[in-house]
XYZ file of C-alpha atoms in Angstrom:
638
model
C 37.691 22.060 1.750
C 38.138 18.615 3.571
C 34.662 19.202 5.112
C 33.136 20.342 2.249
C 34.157 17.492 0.101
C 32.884 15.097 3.151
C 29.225 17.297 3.227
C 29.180 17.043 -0.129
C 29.438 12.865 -0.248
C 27.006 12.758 2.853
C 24.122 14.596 0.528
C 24.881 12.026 -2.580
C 24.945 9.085 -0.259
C 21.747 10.312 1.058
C 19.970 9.766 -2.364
C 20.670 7.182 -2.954
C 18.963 3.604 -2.337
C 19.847 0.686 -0.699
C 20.716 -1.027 -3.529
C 22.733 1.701 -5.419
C 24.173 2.496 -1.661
C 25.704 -1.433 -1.427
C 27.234 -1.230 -5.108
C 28.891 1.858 -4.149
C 30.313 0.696 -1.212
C 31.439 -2.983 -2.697
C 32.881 -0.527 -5.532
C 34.983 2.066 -3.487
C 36.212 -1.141 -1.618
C 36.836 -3.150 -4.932
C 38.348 0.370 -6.405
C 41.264 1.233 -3.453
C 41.827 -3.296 -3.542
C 42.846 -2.576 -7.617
C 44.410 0.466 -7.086
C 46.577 -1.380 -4.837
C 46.999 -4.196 -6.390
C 47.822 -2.321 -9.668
C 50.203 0.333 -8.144
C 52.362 -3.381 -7.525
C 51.322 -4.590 -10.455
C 52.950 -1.770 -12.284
C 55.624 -1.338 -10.111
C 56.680 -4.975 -10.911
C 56.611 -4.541 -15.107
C 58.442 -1.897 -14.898
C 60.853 -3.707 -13.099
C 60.691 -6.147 -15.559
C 61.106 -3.803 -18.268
C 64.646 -2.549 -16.745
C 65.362 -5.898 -16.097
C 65.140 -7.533 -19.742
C 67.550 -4.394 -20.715
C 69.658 -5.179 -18.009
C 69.532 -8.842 -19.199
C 70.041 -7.553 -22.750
C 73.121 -5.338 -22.356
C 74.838 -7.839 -20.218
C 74.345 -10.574 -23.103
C 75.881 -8.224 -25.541
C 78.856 -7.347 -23.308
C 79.450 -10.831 -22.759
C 79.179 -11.628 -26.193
C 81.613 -9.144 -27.288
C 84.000 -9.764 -24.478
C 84.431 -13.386 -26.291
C 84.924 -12.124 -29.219
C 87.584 -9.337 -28.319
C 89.499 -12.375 -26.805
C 93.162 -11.162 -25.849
C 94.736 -7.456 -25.440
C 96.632 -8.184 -28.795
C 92.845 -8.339 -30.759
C 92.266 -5.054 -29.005
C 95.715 -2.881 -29.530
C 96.166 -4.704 -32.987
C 92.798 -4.222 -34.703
C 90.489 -1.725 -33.362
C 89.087 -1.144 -36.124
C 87.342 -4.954 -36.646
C 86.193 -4.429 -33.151
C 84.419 -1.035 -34.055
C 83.210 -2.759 -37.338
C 81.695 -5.608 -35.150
C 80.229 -2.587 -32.786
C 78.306 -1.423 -36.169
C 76.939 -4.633 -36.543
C 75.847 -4.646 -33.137
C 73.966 -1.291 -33.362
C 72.319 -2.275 -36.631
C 70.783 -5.024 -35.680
C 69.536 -3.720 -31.989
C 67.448 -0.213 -32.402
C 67.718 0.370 -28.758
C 71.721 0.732 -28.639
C 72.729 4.030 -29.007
C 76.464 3.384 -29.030
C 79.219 1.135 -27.853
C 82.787 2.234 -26.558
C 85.634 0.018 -26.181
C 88.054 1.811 -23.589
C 91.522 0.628 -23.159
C 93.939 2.282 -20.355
C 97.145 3.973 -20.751
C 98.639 4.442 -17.892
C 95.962 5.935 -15.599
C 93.695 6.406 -17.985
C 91.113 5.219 -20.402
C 91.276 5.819 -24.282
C 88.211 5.107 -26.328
C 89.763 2.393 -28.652
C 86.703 1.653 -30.516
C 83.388 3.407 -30.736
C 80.581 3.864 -32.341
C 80.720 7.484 -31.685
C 83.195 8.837 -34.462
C 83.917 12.298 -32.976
C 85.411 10.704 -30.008
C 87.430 7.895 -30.951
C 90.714 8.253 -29.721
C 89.719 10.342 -27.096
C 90.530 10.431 -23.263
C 86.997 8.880 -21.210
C 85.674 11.699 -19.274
C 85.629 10.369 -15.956
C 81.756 10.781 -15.622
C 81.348 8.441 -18.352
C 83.520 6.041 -17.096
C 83.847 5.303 -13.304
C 86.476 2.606 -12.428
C 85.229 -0.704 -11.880
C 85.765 -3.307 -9.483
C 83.928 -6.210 -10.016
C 84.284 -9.190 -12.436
C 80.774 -8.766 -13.186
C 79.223 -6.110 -15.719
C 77.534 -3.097 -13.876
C 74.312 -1.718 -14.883
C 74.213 2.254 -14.334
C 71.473 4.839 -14.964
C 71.902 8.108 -15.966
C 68.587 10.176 -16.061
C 70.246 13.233 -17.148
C 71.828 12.058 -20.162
C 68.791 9.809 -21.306
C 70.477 6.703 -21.009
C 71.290 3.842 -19.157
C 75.001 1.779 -19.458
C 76.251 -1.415 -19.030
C 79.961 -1.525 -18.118
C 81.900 -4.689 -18.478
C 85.291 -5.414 -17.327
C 87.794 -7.353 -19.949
C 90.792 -8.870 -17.628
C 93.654 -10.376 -19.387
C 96.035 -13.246 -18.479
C 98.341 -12.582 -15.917
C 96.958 -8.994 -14.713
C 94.700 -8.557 -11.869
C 93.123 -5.299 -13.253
C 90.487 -4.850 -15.909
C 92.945 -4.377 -19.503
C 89.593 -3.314 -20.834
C 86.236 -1.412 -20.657
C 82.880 -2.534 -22.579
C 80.386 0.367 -22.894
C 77.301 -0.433 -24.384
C 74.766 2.897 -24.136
C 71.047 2.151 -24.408
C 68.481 5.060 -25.319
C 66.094 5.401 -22.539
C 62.832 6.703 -24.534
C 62.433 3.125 -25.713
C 62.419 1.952 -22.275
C 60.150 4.655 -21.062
C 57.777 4.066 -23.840
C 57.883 0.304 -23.448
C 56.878 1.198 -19.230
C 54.396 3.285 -20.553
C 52.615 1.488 -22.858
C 52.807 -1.739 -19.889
C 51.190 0.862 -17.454
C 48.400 1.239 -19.722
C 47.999 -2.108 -20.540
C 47.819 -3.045 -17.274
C 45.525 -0.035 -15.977
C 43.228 -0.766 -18.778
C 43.261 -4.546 -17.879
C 42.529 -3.866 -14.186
C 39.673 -1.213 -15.458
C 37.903 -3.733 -17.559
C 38.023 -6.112 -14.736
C 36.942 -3.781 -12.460
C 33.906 -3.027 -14.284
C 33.025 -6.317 -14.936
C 33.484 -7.265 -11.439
C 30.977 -4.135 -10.569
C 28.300 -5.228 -13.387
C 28.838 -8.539 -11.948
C 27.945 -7.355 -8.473
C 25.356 -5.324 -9.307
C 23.474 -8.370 -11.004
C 24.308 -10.605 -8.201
C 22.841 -8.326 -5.721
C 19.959 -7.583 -7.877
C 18.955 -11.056 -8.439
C 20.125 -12.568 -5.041
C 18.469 -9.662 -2.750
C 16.598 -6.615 -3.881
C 14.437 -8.531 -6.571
C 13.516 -10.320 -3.966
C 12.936 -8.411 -1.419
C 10.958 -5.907 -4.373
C 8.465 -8.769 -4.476
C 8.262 -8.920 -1.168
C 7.993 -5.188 -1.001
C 4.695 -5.419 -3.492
C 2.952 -8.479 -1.679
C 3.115 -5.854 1.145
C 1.478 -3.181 -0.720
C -0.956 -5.712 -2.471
C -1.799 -6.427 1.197
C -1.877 -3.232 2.454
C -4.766 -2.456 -0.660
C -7.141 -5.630 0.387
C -5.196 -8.354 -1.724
C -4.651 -10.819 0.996
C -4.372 -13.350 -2.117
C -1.046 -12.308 -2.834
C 1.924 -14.638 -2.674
C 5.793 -14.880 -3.296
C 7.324 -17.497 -4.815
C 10.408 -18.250 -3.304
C 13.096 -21.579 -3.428
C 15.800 -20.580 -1.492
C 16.955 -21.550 1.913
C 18.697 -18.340 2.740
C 17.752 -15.445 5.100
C 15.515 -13.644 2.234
C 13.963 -16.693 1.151
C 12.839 -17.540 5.329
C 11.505 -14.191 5.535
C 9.594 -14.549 2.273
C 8.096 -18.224 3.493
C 7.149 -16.071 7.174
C 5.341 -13.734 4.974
C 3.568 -16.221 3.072
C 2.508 -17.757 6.051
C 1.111 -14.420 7.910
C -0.430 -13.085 4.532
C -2.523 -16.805 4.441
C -3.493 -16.056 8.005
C -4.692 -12.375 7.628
C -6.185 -13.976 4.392
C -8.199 -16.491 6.577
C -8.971 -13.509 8.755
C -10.271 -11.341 6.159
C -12.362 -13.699 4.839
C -14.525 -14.853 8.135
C -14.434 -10.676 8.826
C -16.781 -10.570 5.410
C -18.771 -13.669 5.804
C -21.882 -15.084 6.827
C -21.348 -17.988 8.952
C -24.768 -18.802 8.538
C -25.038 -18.714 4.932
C -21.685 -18.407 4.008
C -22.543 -15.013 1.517
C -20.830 -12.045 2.658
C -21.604 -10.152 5.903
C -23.062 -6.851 6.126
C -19.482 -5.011 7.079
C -18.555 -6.075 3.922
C -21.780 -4.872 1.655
C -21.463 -1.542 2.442
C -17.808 -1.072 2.194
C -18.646 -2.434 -1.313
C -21.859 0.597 -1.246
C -19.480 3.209 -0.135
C -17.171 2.001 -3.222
C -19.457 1.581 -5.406
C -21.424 5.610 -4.839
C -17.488 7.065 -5.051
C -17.427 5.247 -8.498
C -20.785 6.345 -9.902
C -20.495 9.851 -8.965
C -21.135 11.196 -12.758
C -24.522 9.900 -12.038
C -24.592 6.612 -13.908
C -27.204 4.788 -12.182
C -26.729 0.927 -9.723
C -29.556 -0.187 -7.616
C -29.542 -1.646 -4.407
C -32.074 -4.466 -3.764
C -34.044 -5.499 -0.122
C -34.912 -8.902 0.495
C -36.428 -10.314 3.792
C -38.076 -13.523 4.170
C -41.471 -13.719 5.061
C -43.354 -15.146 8.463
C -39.865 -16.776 9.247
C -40.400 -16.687 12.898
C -42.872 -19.479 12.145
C -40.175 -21.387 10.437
C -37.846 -21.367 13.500
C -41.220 -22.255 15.737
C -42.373 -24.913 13.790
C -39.261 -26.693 12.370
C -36.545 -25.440 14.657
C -33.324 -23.272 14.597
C -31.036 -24.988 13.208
C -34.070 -25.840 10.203
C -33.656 -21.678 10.224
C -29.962 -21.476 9.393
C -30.366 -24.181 7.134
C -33.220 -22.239 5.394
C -31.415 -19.145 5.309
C -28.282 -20.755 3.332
C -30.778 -22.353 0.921
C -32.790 -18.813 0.417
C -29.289 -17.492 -0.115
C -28.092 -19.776 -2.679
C -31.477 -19.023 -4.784
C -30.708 -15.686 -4.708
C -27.434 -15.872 -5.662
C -28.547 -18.363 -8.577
C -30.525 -15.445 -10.095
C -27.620 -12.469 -10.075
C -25.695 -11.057 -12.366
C -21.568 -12.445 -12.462
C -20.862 -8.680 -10.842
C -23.487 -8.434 -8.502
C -23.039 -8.295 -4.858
C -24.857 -10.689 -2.542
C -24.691 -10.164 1.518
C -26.670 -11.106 4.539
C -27.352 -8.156 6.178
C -29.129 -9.327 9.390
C -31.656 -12.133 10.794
C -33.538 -13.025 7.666
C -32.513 -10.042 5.708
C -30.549 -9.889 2.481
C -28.915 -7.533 0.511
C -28.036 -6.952 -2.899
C -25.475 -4.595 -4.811
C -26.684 -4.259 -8.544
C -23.682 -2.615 -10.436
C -24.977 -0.821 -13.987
C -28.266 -1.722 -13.428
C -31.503 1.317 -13.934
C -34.586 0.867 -12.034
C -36.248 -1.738 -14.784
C -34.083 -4.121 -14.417
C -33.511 -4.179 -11.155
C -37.373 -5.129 -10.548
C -36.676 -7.865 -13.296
C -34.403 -9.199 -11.149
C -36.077 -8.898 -7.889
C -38.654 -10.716 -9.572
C -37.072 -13.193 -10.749
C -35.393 -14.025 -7.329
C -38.993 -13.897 -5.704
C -40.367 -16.003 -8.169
C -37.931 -18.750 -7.683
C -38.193 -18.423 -4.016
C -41.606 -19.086 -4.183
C -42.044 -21.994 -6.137
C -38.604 -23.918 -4.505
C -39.896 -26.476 -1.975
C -37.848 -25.308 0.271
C -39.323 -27.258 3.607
C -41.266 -29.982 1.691
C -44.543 -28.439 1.571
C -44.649 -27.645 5.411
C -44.229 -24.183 5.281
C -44.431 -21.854 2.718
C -41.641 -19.460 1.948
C -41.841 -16.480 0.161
C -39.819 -13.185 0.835
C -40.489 -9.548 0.241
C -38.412 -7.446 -1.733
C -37.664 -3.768 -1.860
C -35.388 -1.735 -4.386
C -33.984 1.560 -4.267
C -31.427 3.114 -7.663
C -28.734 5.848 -7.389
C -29.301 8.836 -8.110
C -32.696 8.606 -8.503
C -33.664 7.351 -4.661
C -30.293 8.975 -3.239
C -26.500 10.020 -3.577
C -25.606 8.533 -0.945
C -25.467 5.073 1.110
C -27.615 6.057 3.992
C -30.784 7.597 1.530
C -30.141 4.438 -0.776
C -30.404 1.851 2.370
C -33.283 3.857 3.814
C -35.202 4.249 0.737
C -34.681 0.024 0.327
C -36.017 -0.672 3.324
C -38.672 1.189 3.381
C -39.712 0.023 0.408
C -39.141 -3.442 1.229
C -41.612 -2.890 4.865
C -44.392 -1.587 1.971
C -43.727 -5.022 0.088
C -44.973 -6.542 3.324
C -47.514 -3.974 4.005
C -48.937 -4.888 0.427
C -49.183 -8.807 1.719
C -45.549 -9.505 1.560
C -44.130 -11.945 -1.580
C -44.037 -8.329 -3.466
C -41.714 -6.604 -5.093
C -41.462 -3.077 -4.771
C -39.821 0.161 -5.855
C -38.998 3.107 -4.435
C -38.369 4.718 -7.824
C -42.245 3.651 -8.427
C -44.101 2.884 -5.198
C -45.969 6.521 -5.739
C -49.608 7.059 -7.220
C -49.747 9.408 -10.160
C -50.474 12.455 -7.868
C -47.240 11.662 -5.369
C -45.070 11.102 -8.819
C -45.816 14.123 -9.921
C -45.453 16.092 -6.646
C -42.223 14.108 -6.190
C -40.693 15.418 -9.519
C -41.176 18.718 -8.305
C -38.105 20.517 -6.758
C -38.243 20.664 -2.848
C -40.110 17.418 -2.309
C -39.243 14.814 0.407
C -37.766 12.562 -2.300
C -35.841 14.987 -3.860
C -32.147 14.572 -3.555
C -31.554 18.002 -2.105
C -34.058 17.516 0.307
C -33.557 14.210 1.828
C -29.493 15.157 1.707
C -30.456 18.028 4.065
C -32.672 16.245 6.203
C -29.988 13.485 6.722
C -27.372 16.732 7.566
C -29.960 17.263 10.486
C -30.085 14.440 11.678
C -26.248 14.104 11.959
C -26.140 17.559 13.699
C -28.328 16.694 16.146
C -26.341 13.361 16.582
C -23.243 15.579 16.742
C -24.230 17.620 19.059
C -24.989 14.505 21.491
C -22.533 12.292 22.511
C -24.570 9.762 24.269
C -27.432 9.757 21.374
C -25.103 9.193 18.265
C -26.663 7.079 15.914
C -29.927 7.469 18.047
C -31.736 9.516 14.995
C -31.037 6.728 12.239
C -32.091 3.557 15.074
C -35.925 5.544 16.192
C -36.071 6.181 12.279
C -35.792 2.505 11.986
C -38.058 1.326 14.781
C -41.029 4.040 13.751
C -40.346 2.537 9.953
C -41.067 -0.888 11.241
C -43.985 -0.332 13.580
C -45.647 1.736 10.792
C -44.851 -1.361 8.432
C -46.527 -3.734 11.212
C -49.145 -1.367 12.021
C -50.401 -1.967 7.822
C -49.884 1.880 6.840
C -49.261 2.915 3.571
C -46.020 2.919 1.960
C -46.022 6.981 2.017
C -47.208 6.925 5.608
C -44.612 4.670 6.616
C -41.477 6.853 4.905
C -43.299 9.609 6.359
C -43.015 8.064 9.749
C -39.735 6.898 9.298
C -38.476 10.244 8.296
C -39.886 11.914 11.761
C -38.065 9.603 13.579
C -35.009 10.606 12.206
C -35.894 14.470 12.716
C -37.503 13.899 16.210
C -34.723 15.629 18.031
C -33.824 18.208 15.683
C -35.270 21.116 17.542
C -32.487 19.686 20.849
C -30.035 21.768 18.249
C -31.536 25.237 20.120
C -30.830 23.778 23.636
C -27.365 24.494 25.703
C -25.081 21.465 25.620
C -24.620 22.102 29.451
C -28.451 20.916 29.602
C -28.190 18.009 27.172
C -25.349 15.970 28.999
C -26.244 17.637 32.358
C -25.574 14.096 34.732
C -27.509 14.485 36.967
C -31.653 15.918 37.752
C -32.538 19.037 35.539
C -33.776 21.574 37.396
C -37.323 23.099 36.232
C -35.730 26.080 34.380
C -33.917 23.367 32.551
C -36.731 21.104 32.223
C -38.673 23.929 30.922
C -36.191 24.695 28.235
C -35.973 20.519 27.620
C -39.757 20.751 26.690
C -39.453 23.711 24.048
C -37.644 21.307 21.624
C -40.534 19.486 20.056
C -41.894 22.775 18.969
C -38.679 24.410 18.389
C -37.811 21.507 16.011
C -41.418 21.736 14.380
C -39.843 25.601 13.785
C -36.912 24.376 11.964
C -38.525 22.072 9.794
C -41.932 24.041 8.609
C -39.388 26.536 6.812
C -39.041 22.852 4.353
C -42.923 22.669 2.499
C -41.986 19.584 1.169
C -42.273 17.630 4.755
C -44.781 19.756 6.422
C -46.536 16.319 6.761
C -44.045 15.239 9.163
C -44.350 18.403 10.847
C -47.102 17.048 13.600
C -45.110 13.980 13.857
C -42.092 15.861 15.122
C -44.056 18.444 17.572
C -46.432 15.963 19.317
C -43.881 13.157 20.034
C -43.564 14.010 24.004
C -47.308 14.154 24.205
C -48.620 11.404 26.142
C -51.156 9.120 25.725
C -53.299 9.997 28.909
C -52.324 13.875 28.334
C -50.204 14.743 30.430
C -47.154 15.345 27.816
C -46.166 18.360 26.293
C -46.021 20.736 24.608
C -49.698 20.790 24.313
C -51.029 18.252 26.893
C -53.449 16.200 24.374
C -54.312 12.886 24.688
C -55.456 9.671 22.878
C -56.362 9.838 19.158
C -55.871 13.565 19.412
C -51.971 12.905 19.371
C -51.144 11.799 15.249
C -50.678 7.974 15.447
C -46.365 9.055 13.490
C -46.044 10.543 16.884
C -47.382 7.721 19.054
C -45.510 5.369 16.952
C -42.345 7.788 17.358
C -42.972 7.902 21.298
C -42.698 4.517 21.673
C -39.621 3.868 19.112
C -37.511 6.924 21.103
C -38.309 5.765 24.473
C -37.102 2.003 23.807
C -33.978 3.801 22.140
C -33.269 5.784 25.013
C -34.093 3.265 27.951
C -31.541 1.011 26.424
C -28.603 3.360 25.545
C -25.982 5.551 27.519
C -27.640 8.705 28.409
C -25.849 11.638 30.710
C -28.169 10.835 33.762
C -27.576 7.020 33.243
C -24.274 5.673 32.097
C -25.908 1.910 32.556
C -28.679 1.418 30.026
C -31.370 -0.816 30.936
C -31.559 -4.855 29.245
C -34.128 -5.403 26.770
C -35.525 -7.128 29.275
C -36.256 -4.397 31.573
C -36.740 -1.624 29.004
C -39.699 -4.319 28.093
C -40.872 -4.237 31.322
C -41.168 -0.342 31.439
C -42.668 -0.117 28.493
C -45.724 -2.628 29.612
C -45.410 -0.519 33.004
C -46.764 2.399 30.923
C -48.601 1.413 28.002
C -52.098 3.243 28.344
C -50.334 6.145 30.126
C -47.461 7.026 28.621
C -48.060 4.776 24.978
C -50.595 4.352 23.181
C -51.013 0.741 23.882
C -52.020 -0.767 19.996
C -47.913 0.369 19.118
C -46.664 -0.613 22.479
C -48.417 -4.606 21.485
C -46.983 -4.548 18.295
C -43.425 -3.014 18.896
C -43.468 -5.925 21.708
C -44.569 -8.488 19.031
C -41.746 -7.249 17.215
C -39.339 -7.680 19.892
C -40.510 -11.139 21.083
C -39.532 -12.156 17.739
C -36.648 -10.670 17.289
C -35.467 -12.654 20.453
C -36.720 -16.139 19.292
C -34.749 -15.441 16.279
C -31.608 -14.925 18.240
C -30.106 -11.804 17.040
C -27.297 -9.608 18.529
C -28.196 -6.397 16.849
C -31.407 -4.539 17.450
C -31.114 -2.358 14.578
C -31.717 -5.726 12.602
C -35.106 -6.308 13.652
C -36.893 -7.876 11.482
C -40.702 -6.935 10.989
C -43.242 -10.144 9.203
């Protein structure tokens, strides 16, 4: 039962909080203090209680001892003494009788009483025990109901009591009267007990958990991205310390948080940040309700940082920055993605006016004097809306930028769409289901490519990076907006036909033998397999096959040569083998510096490349190193 009972307390205890947990305890404690301190309590006023009838009885039995006087009062006139004893009862309703016993010989006669049927009548000897003393004796007798007071009456000249007082009290006065003191005082101790718990309760509210609840949510309001949040906090106590530690690590993480988003350039938010805001903002919009995503590169800048210098650059780039930011919407979202490169996050916006506002931003780009007349700047602008260019953030970044390299293709200081960038034939092929901008279509294209990355541990991210090269070449190279998505998509489905070959040959470390070689050079054509089953990019389809050939034949899968190889597939050839020189592969854990993948790729232009893409990737590249970037996926094409 014991164990039970203790089980039983464990499981309560258990559920309960902290807070709740504390009271509890302070309670119980508080609790067994009262009960202690009322069991004396108690104790002591009914102590009192028999004490004031003591004290009572012994006044009256002093008070009639005077008045008896002498043993002639007593044999003389009993009957004024019982009178006086009626008196007595009358005007006290807790007496319930009074005896006067007087000895003869060896025994006690009840002279006067207030008890008529015994007056006259021999004391029983339980009623009256000798006594003793001089002083009056107080004697309880549970079994009768009462409690007595005898009192001795001595005469002159005799060293014996002549006389007996008897005064009988009724106990159910008393017991009521102990009674109603017990519940006085349990009720008194209850009240204060509960107002000491309330009081507790309040105390430990206000004085601790409150506080440490704020604390609790500044946590959580940290934990979701509000590195803002603060708690207030005046007190010098333990809490209050730990609250001013908190404020100081939340304004550190704060400061943290804030360079981890921003520009130090320009000061606008950082591209980590943008599409964390993207990602956001397609998970909000997924009913279809349509944002747009804007493109912005400045133009020829590489001739800013020749002519007026670096730090003329950065100061260029802040200023380009601000006029862009001058020109958005309150909820827009403004970020430097890379080099020259901005971004821009158009919340609630359709295609319309999203090209009013890329507009507008050109427009005031290229009328600010930004270098004083020494240099014009003007930037080129691309824009891409959800759903209509993609459901996700890869098609929507893709189909930006590739709009943005056919702004520059077009003479850069252009705006243009990728909801509109077709002719009247390609709109109307594109609105039919299965094209390469339908959403379907590009979604499963994009699956590929992360398949293939997948599947290859040492080439992840390699699809999306050649995709981005072959993009910018073909943007350099002045081919048409279609031909450049065209050969931006093939560089993101180059590999695709490496799904059909055994991992055990992919990441083989060291030389393939020719049975493996052989199966190597079946993917170009097993990849042109996959893909013809898709109508929709069959003009890709050449792209993806021919993108081993070389350019002095000697390739595969078909050994053909020159112009005979589609320029996508020279321009892919070149954009893979950069990739792959200067990443991990299985054979070669080290990649090789830009530098030296440079070097190789001069080593073989006219052989391997065709050597108009391998001069203009290299253009590229040279300028992408005078403008002192870190990330080659941010190359920058003018």
């Amino acid at each position: 039962m014991g164990s039970n009972m203790a089980r039983l307390g464990n499981n309560i205890l258990n559920k309960l909080n902290l807070r709740s947990k504390i009271t509890v305890g302070i309670s119980m404690i508080l609790l067994l203090t009262f009960l202690s301190l009322g069991y004396v309590t108690i104790k002591s006023a009914q102590e009192g209680v028999n004490e004031s009838f003591e004290n009572e009885a012994i006044a009256i039995v002093s008070n009639i001892n005077s008045f008896i006087g002498t043993k002639d009062k007593i044999d003389e006139d009993p009957q004024e003494i019982e009178t006086a004893f009626y008196e007595l009862i009358n005007k006290s309703e807790d007496i319930a009788k009074v005896t006067l016993y007087s000895p003869v010989a060896e025994k006690y006669l009840r002279m006067a009483t207030t008890d008529p049927n015994k007056k006259g009548m021999e004391a029983d000897p339980y009623d009256l025990e000798p006594l003793t003393t001089e002083q009056p004796v107080f004697i309880e007798k549970p079994d009768k109901g009462q409690v007595e007071v005898l009192a001795p009456i001595y005469v002159q000249g005799q060293d014996k009591p002549y006389a007996t007082i008897g005064v009988y009290f009724d106990t159910e006065k008393r017991e009521a009267l102990k009674s109603q003191t017990f519940t006085q005082v349990a009720l008194s101790m209850l009240g204060c007990l509960i107002f000491i718990i309330v009081l507790i309760y309040f105390l430990i509210n206000r004085l601790m958990f409150n506080r440490i609840k704020n604390l609790y949510n500044a946590l959580q309001s940290i934990f979701e991205g509000n590195y803002s949040h603060r708690v207030k906090s005046t007190s010098n106590d333990e809490i209050g310390q730990l609250i001013r530690e908190f404020n100081i690590m939340a304004e550190m993480l704060e400061t943290r948080y804030v360079n981890s988003i921003t520009d130090q350039v320009t000061g606008l938010y950082n591209q980590f940040y943008f599409n964390n805001q993207l990602e956001q903002e397609v998970k909000r919009n997924r009913d279809g309700e349509e944002f747009s995503l804007l493109f912005i590169d400045i133009d020829h800048f590489k001739k800013v940082n020749d002519q007026l210098g670096h730090m003329e650059g950065d100061r260029i780039l802040g200023s380009v920055g601000k006029l862009i930011s001058e020109n958005l919407r309150e909820q827009d979202v403004l970020a430097r993605y890379g080099g020259e490169e901005f971004v821009v996050l158009l919340p609630n916006c359709p295609v319309e006016q999203s090209e009013h506002i890329a507009n507008r931003i050109r427009s005031s780009i290229a009328s600010y004097p930004l270098t004083n007349g020494l240099l014009p700047v003007t930037v080129s602008i691309g824009s891409a809306t959800f759903p209509i260019n993609g459901r996700d953030t890869k098609s929507l970044l893709f189909s930006a930028d590739t709009a943005m390299y056919a702004a520059k293709a077009q003479g850069r200081n252009k705006v243009v769409s990728s909801s509109k960038q077709l002719d009247a034939k390609e709109k109307l092929q594109s609105n039919e289901e299965g094209t390469v901008d339908s959403l379907h279509v590009r979604e499963m294209i994009y699956a590929f490519a992360a398949a293939m990355d997948a599947k290859d541990a040492y080439t992840q991210k390699h699809s999306e990076t050649v995709s981005r090269y072959s993009g910018a070449i073909a943007a350099r190279l002045g081919l048409t907006e279609l031909e450049i998505k065209r050969v931006s998509m093939a560089g993101l489905l180059h590999d695709v036909g490496k799904i059909g070959v055994p991992d055990h040959i992919l990441n083989k470390p060291c030389k393939l033998t020719d049975e493996e070689f052989e199966i190597i050079k079946q993917h170009p054509t097993l990849g042109k397999n996959i893909l013809e089953h898709i109508s929709s990019i069959k003009d890709i389809l050449d792209y993806v096959e021919y993108h081993q050939e070389r350019y002095d034949g000697k390739g595969y899968p078909k050994g053909i040569r020159k112009e005979h190889i589609p320029l996508g597939a020279r321009i892919v050839a070149v954009a893979d083998a950069f990739h792959a020189m200067t990443s991990s592969r299985p054979y070669r854990k080290t990649p090789l510096t830009v530098a030296d993948a440079i070097v190789e790729l001069k080593k073989h232009s006219g052989s391997q490349f065709d050597p108009k893409v391998v001069a203009v990737f290299l253009e590229m590249l040279v300028e992408w190193k005078d403008q002192g970037s870190n990330n080659l996926e941010a190359i920058i094409t003018n």
